[in-house]
mmCIF file of C-alpha atoms in Angstrom:
data_model
loop_
_atom_site.group_PDB
_atom_site.id
_atom_site.type_symbol
_atom_site.label_atom_id
_atom_site.label_comp_id
_atom_site.label_asym_id
_atom_site.label_seq_id
_atom_site.Cartn_x
_atom_site.Cartn_y
_atom_site.Cartn_z
ATOM 1 C CA UNK A 13 0.000 0.000 0.000
ATOM 2 C CA UNK A 14 1.239 3.522 -0.795
ATOM 3 C CA UNK A 15 0.855 5.866 2.171
ATOM 4 C CA UNK A 16 1.265 9.659 2.186
ATOM 5 C CA UNK A 17 2.458 10.786 5.636
ATOM 6 C CA UNK A 18 1.846 14.522 6.134
ATOM 7 C CA UNK A 19 3.725 16.575 8.737
ATOM 8 C CA UNK A 20 2.942 20.225 7.966
ATOM 9 C CA UNK A 21 3.875 21.635 11.385
ATOM 10 C CA UNK A 22 7.012 23.808 11.082
ATOM 11 C CA UNK A 23 7.630 23.114 14.783
ATOM 12 C CA UNK A 24 8.135 19.418 14.113
ATOM 13 C CA UNK A 25 11.519 18.664 12.521
ATOM 14 C CA UNK A 26 10.859 15.185 11.212
ATOM 15 C CA UNK A 27 14.523 14.153 11.393
ATOM 16 C CA UNK A 28 15.291 16.205 14.524
ATOM 17 C CA UNK A 29 15.837 15.249 18.160
ATOM 18 C CA UNK A 30 12.525 16.274 19.748
ATOM 19 C CA UNK A 31 10.032 13.749 21.036
ATOM 20 C CA UNK A 32 7.667 14.660 18.214
ATOM 21 C CA UNK A 33 10.495 13.987 15.739
ATOM 22 C CA UNK A 34 11.061 10.514 17.176
ATOM 23 C CA UNK A 35 7.325 9.874 16.974
ATOM 24 C CA UNK A 36 7.258 10.683 13.257
ATOM 25 C CA UNK A 37 10.321 8.550 12.581
ATOM 26 C CA UNK A 38 9.001 5.555 14.504
ATOM 27 C CA UNK A 39 5.603 5.576 12.780
ATOM 28 C CA UNK A 40 7.313 5.790 9.377
ATOM 29 C CA UNK A 41 9.659 2.931 10.339
ATOM 30 C CA UNK A 42 6.804 0.759 11.583
ATOM 31 C CA UNK A 43 4.663 1.330 8.476
ATOM 32 C CA UNK A 44 7.669 0.499 6.308
ATOM 33 C CA UNK A 45 8.449 -2.648 8.310
ATOM 34 C CA UNK A 46 4.862 -3.764 7.732
ATOM 35 C CA UNK A 47 5.586 -3.648 4.021
ATOM 36 C CA UNK A 48 4.062 -0.318 3.012
ATOM 37 C CA UNK A 49 5.637 2.365 0.823
ATOM 38 C CA UNK A 50 5.675 5.668 2.706
ATOM 39 C CA UNK A 51 6.144 9.117 1.159
ATOM 40 C CA UNK A 52 6.876 11.710 3.829
ATOM 41 C CA UNK A 53 5.651 15.278 3.189
ATOM 42 C CA UNK A 54 7.425 17.545 5.692
ATOM 43 C CA UNK A 55 7.497 21.287 6.381
ATOM 44 C CA UNK A 56 10.804 20.940 8.231
ATOM 45 C CA UNK A 57 13.401 18.168 8.029
ATOM 46 C CA UNK A 58 15.675 19.342 10.860
ATOM 47 C CA UNK A 59 18.720 17.455 9.619
ATOM 48 C CA UNK A 60 19.691 14.420 7.623
ATOM 49 C CA UNK A 61 17.517 11.341 7.699
ATOM 50 C CA UNK A 62 18.733 8.535 9.984
ATOM 51 C CA UNK A 63 20.513 5.832 7.992
ATOM 52 C CA UNK A 64 17.611 3.401 8.200
ATOM 53 C CA UNK A 65 15.233 6.056 6.798
ATOM 54 C CA UNK A 66 17.537 7.304 4.064
ATOM 55 C CA UNK A 67 15.512 5.530 1.383
ATOM 56 C CA UNK A 68 12.207 7.090 2.437
ATOM 57 C CA UNK A 69 10.913 9.448 -0.246
ATOM 58 C CA UNK A 70 10.685 12.871 1.409
ATOM 59 C CA UNK A 71 8.853 15.795 -0.196
ATOM 60 C CA UNK A 72 9.614 19.255 1.184
ATOM 61 C CA UNK A 73 6.693 21.583 1.912
ATOM 62 C CA UNK A 74 7.361 25.312 1.571
ATOM 63 C CA UNK A 75 8.427 27.121 4.744
ATOM 64 C CA UNK A 76 6.960 30.443 5.912
ATOM 65 C CA UNK A 77 9.150 33.543 5.705
ATOM 66 C CA UNK A 78 7.425 35.394 8.533
ATOM 67 C CA UNK A 79 8.890 34.690 11.980
ATOM 68 C CA UNK A 80 5.777 35.114 14.102
ATOM 69 C CA UNK A 81 2.417 36.773 14.584
ATOM 70 C CA UNK A 82 -0.432 37.352 12.186
ATOM 71 C CA UNK A 83 1.753 37.311 9.073
ATOM 72 C CA UNK A 84 3.152 33.863 9.875
ATOM 73 C CA UNK A 85 -0.252 32.390 10.651
ATOM 74 C CA UNK A 86 -1.808 33.691 7.430
ATOM 75 C CA UNK A 87 1.193 32.579 5.407
ATOM 76 C CA UNK A 88 0.902 29.035 6.763
ATOM 77 C CA UNK A 89 -2.772 28.992 5.737
ATOM 78 C CA UNK A 90 -1.772 30.135 2.260
ATOM 79 C CA UNK A 91 1.039 27.565 1.996
ATOM 80 C CA UNK A 92 -1.309 24.772 3.061
ATOM 81 C CA UNK A 93 -3.025 24.851 -0.334
ATOM 82 C CA UNK A 94 0.259 24.002 -2.042
ATOM 83 C CA UNK A 95 0.160 20.444 -0.729
ATOM 84 C CA UNK A 96 -2.665 19.429 -3.076
ATOM 85 C CA UNK A 97 -0.649 19.572 -6.324
ATOM 86 C CA UNK A 98 2.220 17.805 -4.521
ATOM 87 C CA UNK A 99 -0.098 14.958 -3.542
ATOM 88 C CA UNK A 100 -1.286 14.737 -7.158
ATOM 89 C CA UNK A 101 2.282 14.748 -8.467
ATOM 90 C CA UNK A 102 3.684 12.137 -6.094
ATOM 91 C CA UNK A 103 0.568 9.926 -5.920
ATOM 92 C CA UNK A 104 -1.511 7.944 -6.318
ATOM 93 C CA UNK A 105 -1.878 6.982 -2.666
ATOM 94 C CA UNK A 106 -3.957 4.293 -1.023
ATOM 95 C CA UNK A 107 -4.046 6.057 2.329
ATOM 96 C CA UNK A 108 -3.260 9.452 3.835
ATOM 97 C CA UNK A 109 -1.858 9.709 7.362
ATOM 98 C CA UNK A 110 -1.480 13.203 8.825
ATOM 99 C CA UNK A 111 -0.004 14.469 12.071
ATOM 100 C CA UNK A 112 -2.455 17.174 13.150
ATOM 101 C CA UNK A 113 -0.994 20.661 12.723
ATOM 102 C CA UNK A 114 -2.375 24.150 13.114
ATOM 103 C CA UNK A 115 -3.319 25.743 9.780
ATOM 104 C CA UNK A 116 -3.241 22.424 7.912
ATOM 105 C CA UNK A 117 -6.482 21.065 6.484
ATOM 106 C CA UNK A 118 -5.940 20.771 2.740
ATOM 107 C CA UNK A 119 -4.460 17.265 2.704
ATOM 108 C CA UNK A 120 -7.314 15.610 4.618
ATOM 109 C CA UNK A 121 -9.873 17.486 2.520
ATOM 110 C CA UNK A 122 -8.077 16.287 -0.606
ATOM 111 C CA UNK A 123 -8.329 12.713 0.672
ATOM 112 C CA UNK A 124 -12.038 13.164 1.349
ATOM 113 C CA UNK A 125 -12.677 14.495 -2.172
ATOM 114 C CA UNK A 126 -10.720 11.658 -3.751
ATOM 115 C CA UNK A 127 -12.149 8.903 -1.524
ATOM 116 C CA UNK A 128 -8.717 8.074 -0.120
ATOM 117 C CA UNK A 129 -8.903 6.659 3.432
ATOM 118 C CA UNK A 130 -7.419 9.141 5.869
ATOM 119 C CA UNK A 131 -6.197 8.975 9.460
ATOM 120 C CA UNK A 132 -5.496 12.090 11.506
ATOM 121 C CA UNK A 133 -3.107 11.622 14.429
ATOM 122 C CA UNK A 134 -3.789 14.120 17.214
ATOM 123 C CA UNK A 135 -1.081 14.474 19.851
ATOM 124 C CA UNK A 136 -2.232 17.591 21.650
ATOM 125 C CA UNK A 137 -4.939 20.289 21.707
ATOM 126 C CA UNK A 138 -2.797 22.547 19.560
ATOM 127 C CA UNK A 139 -5.143 25.529 19.484
ATOM 128 C CA UNK A 140 -5.204 25.615 23.287
ATOM 129 C CA UNK A 141 -1.431 25.044 23.507
ATOM 130 C CA UNK A 142 -0.667 27.829 21.054
ATOM 131 C CA UNK A 143 -3.002 30.300 22.764
ATOM 132 C CA UNK A 144 -1.732 29.444 26.258
ATOM 133 C CA UNK A 145 2.001 29.002 25.817
ATOM 134 C CA UNK A 146 2.873 30.959 22.654
ATOM 135 C CA UNK A 147 0.931 33.430 20.535
ATOM 136 C CA UNK A 148 -2.270 32.911 18.578
ATOM 137 C CA UNK A 149 -3.594 35.933 16.703
ATOM 138 C CA UNK A 150 -6.240 34.293 14.520
ATOM 139 C CA UNK A 151 -7.953 32.074 17.086
ATOM 140 C CA UNK A 152 -11.283 31.830 15.255
ATOM 141 C CA UNK A 153 -9.554 30.829 12.025
ATOM 142 C CA UNK A 154 -7.501 28.185 13.859
ATOM 143 C CA UNK A 155 -10.657 26.773 15.464
ATOM 144 C CA UNK A 156 -12.469 26.689 12.127
ATOM 145 C CA UNK A 157 -9.663 24.925 10.250
ATOM 146 C CA UNK A 158 -9.174 22.395 13.047
ATOM 147 C CA UNK A 159 -12.893 21.620 13.074
ATOM 148 C CA UNK A 160 -12.913 21.145 9.301
ATOM 149 C CA UNK A 161 -9.900 18.832 9.531
ATOM 150 C CA UNK A 162 -11.429 16.714 12.295
ATOM 151 C CA UNK A 163 -14.635 16.271 10.358
ATOM 152 C CA UNK A 164 -12.955 15.521 7.015
ATOM 153 C CA UNK A 165 -10.741 12.736 8.398
ATOM 154 C CA UNK A 166 -12.097 9.194 8.217
ATOM 155 C CA UNK A 167 -10.511 8.178 11.527
ATOM 156 C CA UNK A 168 -8.768 10.080 14.291
ATOM 157 C CA UNK A 169 -6.020 8.586 16.437
ATOM 158 C CA UNK A 170 -5.760 10.271 19.833
ATOM 159 C CA UNK A 171 -2.554 9.445 21.681
ATOM 160 C CA UNK A 172 -4.223 9.587 25.089
ATOM 161 C CA UNK A 173 -7.621 9.658 26.752
ATOM 162 C CA UNK A 174 -6.948 13.319 27.584
ATOM 163 C CA UNK A 175 -6.649 14.158 23.892
ATOM 164 C CA UNK A 176 -9.764 12.107 23.138
ATOM 165 C CA UNK A 177 -11.757 14.047 25.750
ATOM 166 C CA UNK A 178 -10.646 17.320 24.195
ATOM 167 C CA UNK A 179 -11.684 16.121 20.715
ATOM 168 C CA UNK A 180 -15.135 15.198 22.018
ATOM 169 C CA UNK A 181 -15.445 18.674 23.544
ATOM 170 C CA UNK A 182 -14.604 19.961 20.062
ATOM 171 C CA UNK A 183 -17.725 18.150 18.775
ATOM 172 C CA UNK A 184 -15.902 15.213 17.181
ATOM 173 C CA UNK A 185 -18.075 12.098 17.380
ATOM 174 C CA UNK A 186 -16.549 9.614 19.812
ATOM 175 C CA UNK A 187 -17.099 6.646 17.470
ATOM 176 C CA UNK A 188 -14.577 8.172 15.093
ATOM 177 C CA UNK A 189 -11.792 8.339 17.688
ATOM 178 C CA UNK A 190 -9.311 5.572 18.497
ATOM 179 C CA UNK A 191 -7.115 6.044 21.568
ATOM 180 C CA UNK A 192 -3.730 4.549 20.705
ATOM 181 C CA UNK A 193 -0.847 5.426 22.977
ATOM 182 C CA UNK A 194 2.651 5.922 21.698
ATOM 183 C CA UNK A 195 4.975 2.965 21.424
ATOM 184 C CA UNK A 196 8.633 2.127 21.724
ATOM 185 C CA UNK A 197 11.189 0.234 19.666
ATOM 186 C CA UNK A 198 12.369 -2.074 22.429
ATOM 187 C CA UNK A 199 15.177 -3.413 20.248
ATOM 188 C CA UNK A 200 16.895 -0.001 20.499
ATOM 189 C CA UNK A 201 16.902 -0.182 24.282
ATOM 190 C CA UNK A 202 18.738 -3.322 25.282
ATOM 191 C CA UNK A 203 18.684 -3.547 29.086
ATOM 192 C CA UNK A 204 22.431 -3.357 29.440
ATOM 193 C CA UNK A 205 23.599 -1.723 32.583
ATOM 194 C CA UNK A 206 26.602 0.544 32.449
ATOM 195 C CA UNK A 207 27.237 1.440 36.077
ATOM 196 C CA UNK A 208 29.132 4.559 36.912
ATOM 197 C CA UNK A 209 31.571 4.554 39.749
ATOM 198 C CA UNK A 210 29.853 5.063 43.039
ATOM 199 C CA UNK A 211 26.425 6.558 43.571
ATOM 200 C CA UNK A 212 23.202 5.486 41.799
ATOM 201 C CA UNK A 213 22.244 7.688 38.843
ATOM 202 C CA UNK A 214 18.805 9.329 38.708
ATOM 203 C CA UNK A 215 18.024 10.293 35.120
ATOM 204 C CA UNK A 216 15.568 12.357 33.093
ATOM 205 C CA UNK A 217 15.114 12.552 29.307
ATOM 206 C CA UNK A 218 13.066 15.238 27.584
ATOM 207 C CA UNK A 219 12.723 18.782 26.437
ATOM 208 C CA UNK A 220 13.214 21.159 29.363
ATOM 209 C CA UNK A 221 9.782 22.790 29.437
ATOM 210 C CA UNK A 222 7.685 23.900 32.425
ATOM 211 C CA UNK A 223 5.190 21.052 32.228
ATOM 212 C CA UNK A 224 7.907 18.375 32.546
ATOM 213 C CA UNK A 225 8.438 19.090 36.235
ATOM 214 C CA UNK A 226 12.204 19.584 36.425
ATOM 215 C CA UNK A 227 11.719 21.959 39.362
ATOM 216 C CA UNK A 228 9.988 19.135 41.243
ATOM 217 C CA UNK A 229 12.870 16.776 40.520
ATOM 218 C CA UNK A 230 15.440 19.327 41.688
ATOM 219 C CA UNK A 231 13.531 19.913 44.936
ATOM 220 C CA UNK A 232 13.278 16.160 45.538
ATOM 221 C CA UNK A 233 17.001 15.777 44.852
ATOM 222 C CA UNK A 234 17.701 18.478 47.426
ATOM 223 C CA UNK A 235 15.796 16.391 49.983
ATOM 224 C CA UNK A 236 17.871 13.320 49.101
ATOM 225 C CA UNK A 237 21.020 15.352 49.565
ATOM 226 C CA UNK A 238 19.805 16.582 52.957
ATOM 227 C CA UNK A 239 19.316 12.913 53.938
ATOM 228 C CA UNK A 240 22.945 12.293 52.932
ATOM 229 C CA UNK A 241 21.902 9.680 50.371
ATOM 230 C CA UNK A 242 24.383 8.911 47.580
ATOM 231 C CA UNK A 243 23.172 9.745 44.058
ATOM 232 C CA UNK A 244 23.996 11.602 40.885
ATOM 233 C CA UNK A 245 21.663 13.353 38.407
ATOM 234 C CA UNK A 246 21.799 12.862 34.638
ATOM 235 C CA UNK A 247 19.525 15.305 32.793
ATOM 236 C CA UNK A 248 19.272 14.655 29.047
ATOM 237 C CA UNK A 249 17.747 17.361 26.872
ATOM 238 C CA UNK A 250 17.521 21.083 26.390
ATOM 239 C CA UNK A 251 14.802 23.682 26.169
ATOM 240 C CA UNK A 252 13.482 27.024 27.359
ATOM 241 C CA UNK A 253 13.759 26.025 31.037
ATOM 242 C CA UNK A 254 17.443 25.099 30.745
ATOM 243 C CA UNK A 255 18.788 28.231 32.426
ATOM 244 C CA UNK A 256 16.219 28.032 35.235
ATOM 245 C CA UNK A 257 17.144 24.406 35.900
ATOM 246 C CA UNK A 258 20.831 25.289 36.114
ATOM 247 C CA UNK A 259 20.078 28.114 38.572
ATOM 248 C CA UNK A 260 17.913 25.812 40.697
ATOM 249 C CA UNK A 261 20.650 23.169 40.800
ATOM 250 C CA UNK A 262 23.203 25.776 41.836
ATOM 251 C CA UNK A 263 20.905 27.216 44.538
ATOM 252 C CA UNK A 264 20.535 23.771 46.102
ATOM 253 C CA UNK A 265 24.201 22.815 45.859
ATOM 254 C CA UNK A 266 23.534 20.089 43.302
ATOM 255 C CA UNK A 267 25.661 21.298 40.410
ATOM 256 C CA UNK A 268 28.677 19.153 41.247
ATOM 257 C CA UNK A 269 26.624 15.965 41.223
ATOM 258 C CA UNK A 270 24.657 16.760 38.035
ATOM 259 C CA UNK A 271 25.453 16.115 34.377
ATOM 260 C CA UNK A 272 23.495 18.210 31.853
ATOM 261 C CA UNK A 273 23.932 16.821 28.360
ATOM 262 C CA UNK A 274 21.963 19.402 26.359
ATOM 263 C CA UNK A 275 20.107 18.257 23.234
ATOM 264 C CA UNK A 276 21.271 14.926 21.864
ATOM 265 C CA UNK A 277 20.447 12.901 18.756
ATOM 266 C CA UNK A 278 17.864 10.120 19.196
ATOM 267 C CA UNK A 279 20.585 7.562 18.434
ATOM 268 C CA UNK A 280 22.412 8.619 21.627
ATOM 269 C CA UNK A 281 19.423 8.197 23.949
ATOM 270 C CA UNK A 282 19.665 4.414 24.571
ATOM 271 C CA UNK A 283 23.278 4.640 25.794
ATOM 272 C CA UNK A 284 22.408 7.534 28.098
ATOM 273 C CA UNK A 285 19.408 5.739 29.590
ATOM 274 C CA UNK A 286 21.636 2.691 30.100
ATOM 275 C CA UNK A 287 23.728 4.832 32.463
ATOM 276 C CA UNK A 288 20.710 5.478 34.706
ATOM 277 C CA UNK A 289 19.731 3.385 37.716
ATOM 278 C CA UNK A 290 16.405 5.182 38.158
ATOM 279 C CA UNK A 291 14.565 7.095 35.401
ATOM 280 C CA UNK A 292 12.079 9.822 36.255
ATOM 281 C CA UNK A 293 8.986 11.498 34.737
ATOM 282 C CA UNK A 294 8.113 14.071 37.463
ATOM 283 C CA UNK A 295 5.073 15.784 35.934
ATOM 284 C CA UNK A 296 3.333 18.521 37.936
ATOM 285 C CA UNK A 297 -0.380 18.348 38.699
ATOM 286 C CA UNK A 298 -1.697 19.586 35.352
ATOM 287 C CA UNK A 299 -5.370 19.935 34.509
ATOM 288 C CA UNK A 300 -6.363 17.951 31.414
ATOM 289 C CA UNK A 301 -3.056 16.093 31.220
ATOM 290 C CA UNK A 302 -2.993 14.711 27.692
ATOM 291 C CA UNK A 303 0.552 13.440 27.155
ATOM 292 C CA UNK A 304 1.549 9.950 26.081
ATOM 293 C CA UNK A 305 5.186 10.271 27.160
ATOM 294 C CA UNK A 306 7.698 8.521 24.952
ATOM 295 C CA UNK A 307 10.280 8.846 27.696
ATOM 296 C CA UNK A 308 8.386 6.575 30.068
ATOM 297 C CA UNK A 309 8.110 3.840 27.449
ATOM 298 C CA UNK A 310 11.788 4.168 26.585
ATOM 299 C CA UNK A 311 12.748 3.934 30.265
ATOM 300 C CA UNK A 312 10.656 0.774 30.562
ATOM 301 C CA UNK A 313 12.075 -0.771 27.387
ATOM 302 C CA UNK A 314 15.577 -0.135 28.745
ATOM 303 C CA UNK A 315 14.752 -2.047 31.911
ATOM 304 C CA UNK A 316 15.203 0.933 34.211
ATOM 305 C CA UNK A 317 13.389 1.377 37.493
ATOM 306 C CA UNK A 318 10.867 4.123 36.670
ATOM 307 C CA UNK A 319 9.391 6.713 39.006
ATOM 308 C CA UNK A 320 6.596 8.780 37.436
ATOM 309 C CA UNK A 321 3.736 11.021 38.387
ATOM 310 C CA UNK A 322 0.339 9.353 38.784
ATOM 311 C CA UNK A 323 -1.415 11.425 36.163
ATOM 312 C CA UNK A 324 -3.295 10.833 32.919
ATOM 313 C CA UNK A 325 -2.638 7.571 31.120
ATOM 314 C CA UNK A 326 0.644 7.034 32.996
ATOM 315 C CA UNK A 327 -1.570 5.588 35.726
ATOM 316 C CA UNK A 328 -2.227 2.393 33.809
ATOM 317 C CA UNK A 329 0.900 2.315 31.709
ATOM 318 C CA UNK A 330 2.846 1.721 34.958
ATOM 319 C CA UNK A 331 1.524 -0.700 37.554
ATOM 320 C CA UNK A 332 2.613 0.755 40.869
ATOM 321 C CA UNK A 333 4.975 -1.561 42.695
ATOM 322 C CA UNK A 334 5.175 -3.981 39.749
ATOM 323 C CA UNK A 335 6.564 -2.152 36.711
ATOM 324 C CA UNK A 336 7.564 1.094 38.424
ATOM 325 C CA UNK A 337 6.607 3.494 41.181
ATOM 326 C CA UNK A 338 3.932 6.185 40.931
ATOM 327 C CA UNK A 339 3.767 9.379 43.001
ATOM 328 C CA UNK A 340 1.098 12.009 43.318
ATOM 329 C CA UNK A 341 1.685 14.556 40.562
ATOM 330 C CA UNK A 342 3.668 17.554 41.783
ATOM 331 C CA UNK A 343 4.360 15.992 45.197
ATOM 332 C CA UNK A 344 8.039 16.671 45.908
ATOM 333 C CA UNK A 345 8.028 14.741 49.188
ATOM 334 C CA UNK A 346 6.512 11.635 47.598
ATOM 335 C CA UNK A 347 9.008 11.769 44.746
ATOM 336 C CA UNK A 348 11.915 12.071 47.180
ATOM 337 C CA UNK A 349 10.572 9.143 49.202
ATOM 338 C CA UNK A 350 10.272 6.904 46.112
ATOM 339 C CA UNK A 351 13.724 7.848 44.873
ATOM 340 C CA UNK A 352 15.193 7.272 48.327
ATOM 341 C CA UNK A 353 13.633 3.813 48.442
ATOM 342 C CA UNK A 354 15.254 2.895 45.137
ATOM 343 C CA UNK A 355 18.610 4.420 46.026
ATOM 344 C CA UNK A 356 18.702 2.164 49.090
ATOM 345 C CA UNK A 357 17.642 -1.045 47.288
ATOM 346 C CA UNK A 358 19.400 -2.348 44.188
ATOM 347 C CA UNK A 359 17.097 -5.383 44.409
ATOM 348 C CA UNK A 360 14.003 -3.181 43.988
ATOM 349 C CA UNK A 361 15.600 -1.382 41.053
ATOM 350 C CA UNK A 362 16.367 -4.677 39.344
ATOM 351 C CA UNK A 363 12.928 -6.178 40.020
ATOM 352 C CA UNK A 364 10.988 -3.155 38.735
ATOM 353 C CA UNK A 365 13.267 -2.737 35.730
ATOM 354 C CA UNK A 366 12.934 -6.358 34.638
ATOM 355 C CA UNK A 367 9.136 -6.238 34.886
ATOM 356 C CA UNK A 368 9.032 -2.946 32.966
ATOM 357 C CA UNK A 369 11.183 -4.381 30.179
ATOM 358 C CA UNK A 370 8.944 -7.452 29.929
ATOM 359 C CA UNK A 371 5.859 -5.221 29.632
ATOM 360 C CA UNK A 372 7.482 -3.054 26.952
ATOM 361 C CA UNK A 373 8.522 -6.055 24.879
ATOM 362 C CA UNK A 374 5.058 -7.577 24.951
ATOM 363 C CA UNK A 375 2.718 -4.583 24.875
ATOM 364 C CA UNK A 376 4.336 -1.379 23.667
ATOM 365 C CA UNK A 377 5.920 -2.014 20.247
ATOM 366 C CA UNK A 378 5.568 0.534 17.444
ATOM 367 C CA UNK A 379 4.687 -2.229 14.993
ATOM 368 C CA UNK A 380 1.703 -3.041 17.167
ATOM 369 C CA UNK A 381 0.678 0.627 17.192
ATOM 370 C CA UNK A 382 0.995 0.914 13.396
ATOM 371 C CA UNK A 383 -0.905 -2.322 12.864
ATOM 372 C CA UNK A 384 -3.796 -1.099 15.012
ATOM 373 C CA UNK A 385 -3.829 2.218 13.142
ATOM 374 C CA UNK A 386 -4.159 0.392 9.848
ATOM 375 C CA UNK A 387 -6.744 -2.052 11.160
ATOM 376 C CA UNK A 388 -8.969 0.779 12.319
ATOM 377 C CA UNK A 389 -8.497 2.992 9.299
ATOM 378 C CA UNK A 390 -11.155 1.313 7.219
ATOM 379 C CA UNK A 391 -12.153 -1.967 5.642
ATOM 380 C CA UNK A 392 -10.668 -0.919 2.329
ATOM 381 C CA UNK A 393 -7.161 -0.729 3.813
ATOM 382 C CA UNK A 394 -5.257 -3.984 4.050
ATOM 383 C CA UNK A 395 -2.688 -4.541 6.855
#
């Protein structure tokens, strides 16, 4: 089957290092492994394709000239129309798969007109995100285009129940929505342990943004230090909160026991996670938590002992006491207590890590995610 994968969001570099980039790459890999021919339409590549994706046909979508504000939004709407002749040129396609993006509706509408089965993958309530955390000048236009896109798509994949609830509030019929969490390529994360000399390593992977809870982790680490427990911190990633995290570490006297890697390529992540004894996802108590965190699945696939906030679909992905430990979201004391427990017990770390790895191998593969996407995309689409 020939599949057109559309990623029209200029904030998603399809070959970059962000979590969204990895998501695109893994879906493309999984569809290819299942024997389908994928053509990737991308607004932003963000670097060279990984070696195993070098043969994927990639079509560049035009980039906006305007940096921000009204001009950029209107330009993206204008550029969206350009995708139709590209689909005609590089087709025919048996299926269209699009990662939901603000200002992008033309591809799904094209599929509807041409009776091509379409699947829209929704990872976040982008209109709300843009209005809350960035700038959104043309809110009504964004709402209108999103609504048109949702209704034109044959099926919608929501990556979490939080996203599904938001879609239903946006008047999308629930029968059209499939909740399919993200997956993980467990083969990339062999559970090899590379111990560092001395203290257990507490690690975090992700973009340093406010909703990832780095301030909570730093406060918990300060409590561990006050208890004179041995540990080191390994923080993998970069982002707008990077400077604040460094200041917080310095204020609490944690700089000399912390390694900050900055942004790293996805290929480097498995080796960094292998250096961790305990891997953390310390989310704050967020209303309408809608994430399906790749990091948690990667920690589990690597056989690490995971400590995460009990929030959203994480409560279910991790079975407390069996495949990891869960803490109340935003609770610094509870996080410190869980980390302290694992620092003191290598047996608990090993037991939780082994169970997490087993769960990842059997339940969380990307091929399984891609297969379910195809199965639910319509009777006319063969798997």
